[in-house]
Amino acid sequence: MHYSLTFIQLLAAGSAFAAPHSSSALSQRQSNISSLNDEFVASGKLYWGTAADAGTLSETQNAAIIKSDFGQLTPENSMKWDATEPTQGTFTFDGADTLVDFATQNGKLLRGHTLVWHSQLPSWVEAITDPETLTSVIQNHVTELAGRYKGKIYAWDVVNEIFDEDGTLRESVFSNVLGEEFVSIAFKAAKEADPDAKLYINDYNLDSASYAKLTGLVSKVKEWRAAGIPIDGIGSQTHLGSAWPASDATEARAALAEAADEVAITELDIAGAAPQDYVDVANACLALEKCVGITSWGVSDKDSWRDDETPLLFDAEFQPKEAYVALLEAI
Ligand code: G3I
């Protein structure tokens, strides 16, 4: 493997994870090293993936790590509304196609991200005030985007970040013009466009079981599913730091699983990347049958949206960090 020397160096340096010390034990370890995704799949999960896009895929080291270590890709930005329909009715899929083609050629699962989100939303959508117009604009956007990749996407984040911290619906053009009806409109259009894809509601700060945003979302998802809205799964972004400790991860994911058929950790990064925090999150998914997989929100700290917090599994030089080694040991 491209990182095996570094792994041995970490062991030889007396890392906390270095159980075997003899050279034969080390070579035994080396021959047992598998990729993060392989280990997670062997433990019964569908994937350990990462966010990527044309820019990061063009970095040779980044692409090599994705090929060897990750089993699933999420477009970090290229499927968002501003990237795919910047002006009404004119669709641009170049960036999204690059990501989808890379995934297809390299046998990676895909999560689609995201169909309806208040952010990275073009101003022409924000300006709509008529409910009928906004309904058909949502339906058209979802139909074009989800329809283009029909059969290629394991799961779509159909709606993203639609709750406030107090568990009520977030104010946005969607909720202001259509009330909560936009949720039904988006999910039903997605179901029609790509009937076999799993359809998710995705949000952040779902990292403590008793937090109002989590309990509000869980109760709404139960209500919406009972009313026939085709919601399959709940995505927990899982951007962790001191406000959201990884130690609460197991209980929080279990609370989400009460409301849906499956749960995924969709955008994992952890400020400081402490090994035990990563292991806690991996264990939270492993402990929950409905948890299908984990997606890291990027490969290297160099390309992270939180680069100053060094939250990912590979450092800015693309070397695996202690958290990465701890995960291979723990899974
Ligand atoms: O594409 C433009 C480029 O043309 C321009 O020259 C450049 C100058 O700043 O900006 C580029 O856009 C950037 C875009 O990423 C694409 O690279 C934006 O400035 C930048 O704000 C944007 O950040 C993304 C952010 O979402 C936007 O909200 C991050 O990369 C992306 O990691 C982040 O991802 C979100 C998830 O989708 C939802 N959950 C939270 C997560 C973190 O914010």
PDB file of N, CA, C and O and ligand atoms in Angstrom, residues 75-77 80 82 113-114 117 119-120 160-161 202 204 237 239 267 269 297 303-305, ligand 1:
ATOM      1  N   PRO A  75     -20.240  14.257  -3.908  1.00  0.00           N
ATOM      2  CA  PRO A  75     -19.736  15.505  -4.494  1.00  0.00           C
ATOM      3  C   PRO A  75     -19.774  16.614  -3.442  1.00  0.00           C
ATOM      4  O   PRO A  75     -20.837  16.907  -2.891  1.00  0.00           O
ATOM      5  N   GLU A  76     -18.624  17.233  -3.196  1.00  0.00           N
ATOM      6  CA  GLU A  76     -18.578  18.243  -2.126  1.00  0.00           C
ATOM      7  C   GLU A  76     -19.395  19.478  -2.507  1.00  0.00           C
ATOM      8  O   GLU A  76     -20.067  20.063  -1.659  1.00  0.00           O
ATOM      9  N   ASN A  77     -19.353  19.864  -3.760  1.00  0.00           N
ATOM     10  CA  ASN A  77     -20.090  21.062  -4.211  1.00  0.00           C
ATOM     11  C   ASN A  77     -20.788  20.910  -5.565  1.00  0.00           C
ATOM     12  O   ASN A  77     -21.707  21.651  -5.866  1.00  0.00           O
ATOM     13  N   LYS A  80     -24.705  20.791  -6.154  1.00  0.00           N
ATOM     14  CA  LYS A  80     -25.567  21.774  -5.494  1.00  0.00           C
ATOM     15  C   LYS A  80     -26.279  22.643  -6.538  1.00  0.00           C
ATOM     16  O   LYS A  80     -25.871  22.701  -7.706  1.00  0.00           O
ATOM     17  N   ASP A  82     -26.518  25.842  -7.114  1.00  0.00           N
ATOM     18  CA  ASP A  82     -25.780  26.917  -7.816  1.00  0.00           C
ATOM     19  C   ASP A  82     -24.838  26.362  -8.870  1.00  0.00           C
ATOM     20  O   ASP A  82     -24.499  27.039  -9.835  1.00  0.00           O
ATOM     21  N   HIS A 113     -25.635  14.787  -3.415  1.00  0.00           N
ATOM     22  CA  HIS A 113     -25.708  15.861  -2.408  1.00  0.00           C
ATOM     23  C   HIS A 113     -25.706  17.198  -3.130  1.00  0.00           C
ATOM     24  O   HIS A 113     -24.723  17.500  -3.773  1.00  0.00           O
ATOM     25  N   THR A 114     -26.733  17.968  -3.099  1.00  0.00           N
ATOM     26  CA  THR A 114     -27.996  17.782  -2.431  1.00  0.00           C
ATOM     27  C   THR A 114     -29.075  18.431  -3.289  1.00  0.00           C
ATOM     28  O   THR A 114     -28.773  19.386  -4.017  1.00  0.00           O
ATOM     29  N   TRP A 117     -31.602  22.788  -0.843  1.00  0.00           N
ATOM     30  CA  TRP A 117     -30.846  23.359   0.269  1.00  0.00           C
ATOM     31  C   TRP A 117     -30.955  24.872   0.176  1.00  0.00           C
ATOM     32  O   TRP A 117     -30.867  25.431  -0.926  1.00  0.00           O
ATOM     33  N   SER A 119     -28.813  26.994   1.095  1.00  0.00           N
ATOM     34  CA  SER A 119     -27.512  27.614   0.843  1.00  0.00           C
ATOM     35  C   SER A 119     -27.007  27.211  -0.541  1.00  0.00           C
ATOM     36  O   SER A 119     -27.465  26.218  -1.104  1.00  0.00           O
ATOM     37  N   GLN A 120     -26.027  27.953  -1.047  1.00  0.00           N
ATOM     38  CA  GLN A 120     -25.536  27.714  -2.405  1.00  0.00           C
ATOM     39  C   GLN A 120     -26.722  27.586  -3.369  1.00  0.00           C
ATOM     40  O   GLN A 120     -26.775  26.709  -4.222  1.00  0.00           O
ATOM     41  N   ASN A 160     -31.673  19.276   2.717  1.00  0.00           N
ATOM     42  CA  ASN A 160     -30.486  19.455   3.550  1.00  0.00           C
ATOM     43  C   ASN A 160     -30.684  20.642   4.502  1.00  0.00           C
ATOM     44  O   ASN A 160     -31.091  21.719   4.070  1.00  0.00           O
ATOM     45  N   GLU A 161     -30.418  20.394   5.781  1.00  0.00           N
ATOM     46  CA  GLU A 161     -30.387  21.468   6.791  1.00  0.00           C
ATOM     47  C   GLU A 161     -31.684  22.258   6.839  1.00  0.00           C
ATOM     48  O   GLU A 161     -31.672  23.486   6.822  1.00  0.00           O
ATOM     49  N   ASN A 202     -31.009  15.262   5.544  1.00  0.00           N
ATOM     50  CA  ASN A 202     -29.635  15.381   6.049  1.00  0.00           C
ATOM     51  C   ASN A 202     -29.513  16.653   6.888  1.00  0.00           C
ATOM     52  O   ASN A 202     -30.051  17.705   6.514  1.00  0.00           O
ATOM     53  N   TYR A 204     -27.087  18.822  10.376  1.00  0.00           N
ATOM     54  CA  TYR A 204     -25.949  18.863  11.296  1.00  0.00           C
ATOM     55  C   TYR A 204     -26.431  19.103  12.732  1.00  0.00           C
ATOM     56  O   TYR A 204     -27.596  19.420  12.954  1.00  0.00           O
ATOM     57  N   GLN A 237     -24.702  14.769   9.587  1.00  0.00           N
ATOM     58  CA  GLN A 237     -23.449  15.263   8.994  1.00  0.00           C
ATOM     59  C   GLN A 237     -22.246  14.938   9.882  1.00  0.00           C
ATOM     60  O   GLN A 237     -21.196  14.561   9.411  1.00  0.00           O
ATOM     61  N   HIS A 239     -20.236  16.932  12.008  1.00  0.00           N
ATOM     62  CA  HIS A 239     -19.083  17.842  12.088  1.00  0.00           C
ATOM     63  C   HIS A 239     -18.834  18.071  13.584  1.00  0.00           C
ATOM     64  O   HIS A 239     -19.576  18.824  14.231  1.00  0.00           O
ATOM     65  N   GLU A 267     -20.959  13.471   6.682  1.00  0.00           N
ATOM     66  CA  GLU A 267     -19.933  14.513   6.431  1.00  0.00           C
ATOM     67  C   GLU A 267     -18.941  14.554   7.587  1.00  0.00           C
ATOM     68  O   GLU A 267     -18.615  15.628   8.109  1.00  0.00           O
ATOM     69  N   ASP A 269     -16.135  15.041  10.098  1.00  0.00           N
ATOM     70  CA  ASP A 269     -14.819  15.604  10.419  1.00  0.00           C
ATOM     71  C   ASP A 269     -14.840  15.991  11.894  1.00  0.00           C
ATOM     72  O   ASP A 269     -15.899  16.281  12.450  1.00  0.00           O
ATOM     73  N   TRP A 297     -15.631  14.069   5.391  1.00  0.00           N
ATOM     74  CA  TRP A 297     -15.862  15.254   4.545  1.00  0.00           C
ATOM     75  C   TRP A 297     -14.527  15.741   3.977  1.00  0.00           C
ATOM     76  O   TRP A 297     -14.069  16.848   4.234  1.00  0.00           O
ATOM     77  N   ASP A 303      -7.420  20.253   2.128  1.00  0.00           N
ATOM     78  CA  ASP A 303      -8.600  20.608   1.338  1.00  0.00           C
ATOM     79  C   ASP A 303      -9.865  20.718   2.181  1.00  0.00           C
ATOM     80  O   ASP A 303     -10.966  20.816   1.631  1.00  0.00           O
ATOM     81  N   SER A 304      -9.722  20.699   3.499  1.00  0.00           N
ATOM     82  CA  SER A 304     -10.915  20.721   4.347  1.00  0.00           C
ATOM     83  C   SER A 304     -11.495  22.117   4.473  1.00  0.00           C
ATOM     84  O   SER A 304     -10.756  23.100   4.559  1.00  0.00           O
ATOM     85  N   TRP A 305     -12.830  22.217   4.544  1.00  0.00           N
ATOM     86  CA  TRP A 305     -13.473  23.511   4.791  1.00  0.00           C
ATOM     87  C   TRP A 305     -13.128  24.015   6.205  1.00  0.00           C
ATOM     88  O   TRP A 305     -13.300  25.177   6.495  1.00  0.00           O
TER      89      TRP A 305
HETATM   90  O1  G3I B   1     -16.715  28.015  -7.074  1.00  0.00           O
HETATM   91  C1  G3I B   1     -16.260  29.246  -6.537  1.00  0.00           C
HETATM   92  C2  G3I B   1     -15.149  29.802  -7.349  1.00  0.00           C
HETATM   93  O2  G3I B   1     -15.630  30.106  -8.635  1.00  0.00           O
HETATM   94  C3  G3I B   1     -14.597  31.047  -6.660  1.00  0.00           C
HETATM   95  O3  G3I B   1     -13.487  31.518  -7.359  1.00  0.00           O
HETATM   96  C4  G3I B   1     -14.176  30.727  -5.222  1.00  0.00           C
HETATM   97  C5  G3I B   1     -13.703  31.963  -4.472  1.00  0.00           C
HETATM   98  O4  G3I B   1     -14.032  31.901  -3.104  1.00  0.00           O
HETATM   99  O5  G3I B   1     -15.293  30.219  -4.549  1.00  0.00           O
HETATM  100  C6  G3I B   1     -15.789  29.012  -5.121  1.00  0.00           C
HETATM  101  O6  G3I B   1     -16.886  28.603  -4.367  1.00  0.00           O
HETATM  102  C7  G3I B   1     -16.592  27.981  -3.142  1.00  0.00           C
HETATM  103  C8  G3I B   1     -17.228  26.600  -3.150  1.00  0.00           C
HETATM  104  O7  G3I B   1     -17.068  25.993  -1.883  1.00  0.00           O
HETATM  105  C9  G3I B   1     -16.628  25.694  -4.213  1.00  0.00           C
HETATM  106  O8  G3I B   1     -15.264  25.513  -3.970  1.00  0.00           O
HETATM  107  C10 G3I B   1     -17.177  28.821  -2.024  1.00  0.00           C
HETATM  108  O9  G3I B   1     -16.491  30.064  -1.928  1.00  0.00           O
HETATM  109  C11 G3I B   1     -17.104  28.081  -0.723  1.00  0.00           C
HETATM  110  O10 G3I B   1     -17.853  28.795   0.275  1.00  0.00           O
HETATM  111  C12 G3I B   1     -17.720  26.696  -0.868  1.00  0.00           C
HETATM  112  O11 G3I B   1     -17.618  26.051   0.390  1.00  0.00           O
HETATM  113  C13 G3I B   1     -18.336  24.841   0.512  1.00  0.00           C
HETATM  114  C14 G3I B   1     -19.461  25.010   1.516  1.00  0.00           C
HETATM  115  O12 G3I B   1     -20.129  23.759   1.690  1.00  0.00           O
HETATM  116  C15 G3I B   1     -20.473  26.028   1.066  1.00  0.00           C
HETATM  117  O13 G3I B   1     -21.522  26.123   1.968  1.00  0.00           O
HETATM  118  C16 G3I B   1     -17.366  23.782   0.996  1.00  0.00           C
HETATM  119  O14 G3I B   1     -16.413  23.526  -0.016  1.00  0.00           O
HETATM  120  C17 G3I B   1     -18.127  22.498   1.336  1.00  0.00           C
HETATM  121  O15 G3I B   1     -17.253  21.602   1.999  1.00  0.00           O
HETATM  122  C18 G3I B   1     -19.283  22.796   2.254  1.00  0.00           C
HETATM  123  O16 G3I B   1     -19.998  21.615   2.496  1.00  0.00           O
HETATM  124  C19 G3I B   1     -21.123  21.716   3.369  1.00  0.00           C
HETATM  125  C20 G3I B   1     -22.125  20.673   2.942  1.00  0.00           C
HETATM  126  O17 G3I B   1     -22.451  20.814   1.593  1.00  0.00           O
HETATM  127  C21 G3I B   1     -23.385  20.739   3.825  1.00  0.00           C
HETATM  128  N1  G3I B   1     -23.047  20.649   5.211  1.00  0.00           N
HETATM  129  C22 G3I B   1     -22.036  21.584   5.699  1.00  0.00           C
HETATM  130  C23 G3I B   1     -20.768  21.470   4.855  1.00  0.00           C
HETATM  131  C24 G3I B   1     -19.697  22.383   5.384  1.00  0.00           C
HETATM  132  O18 G3I B   1     -20.044  23.717   5.263  1.00  0.00           O
END
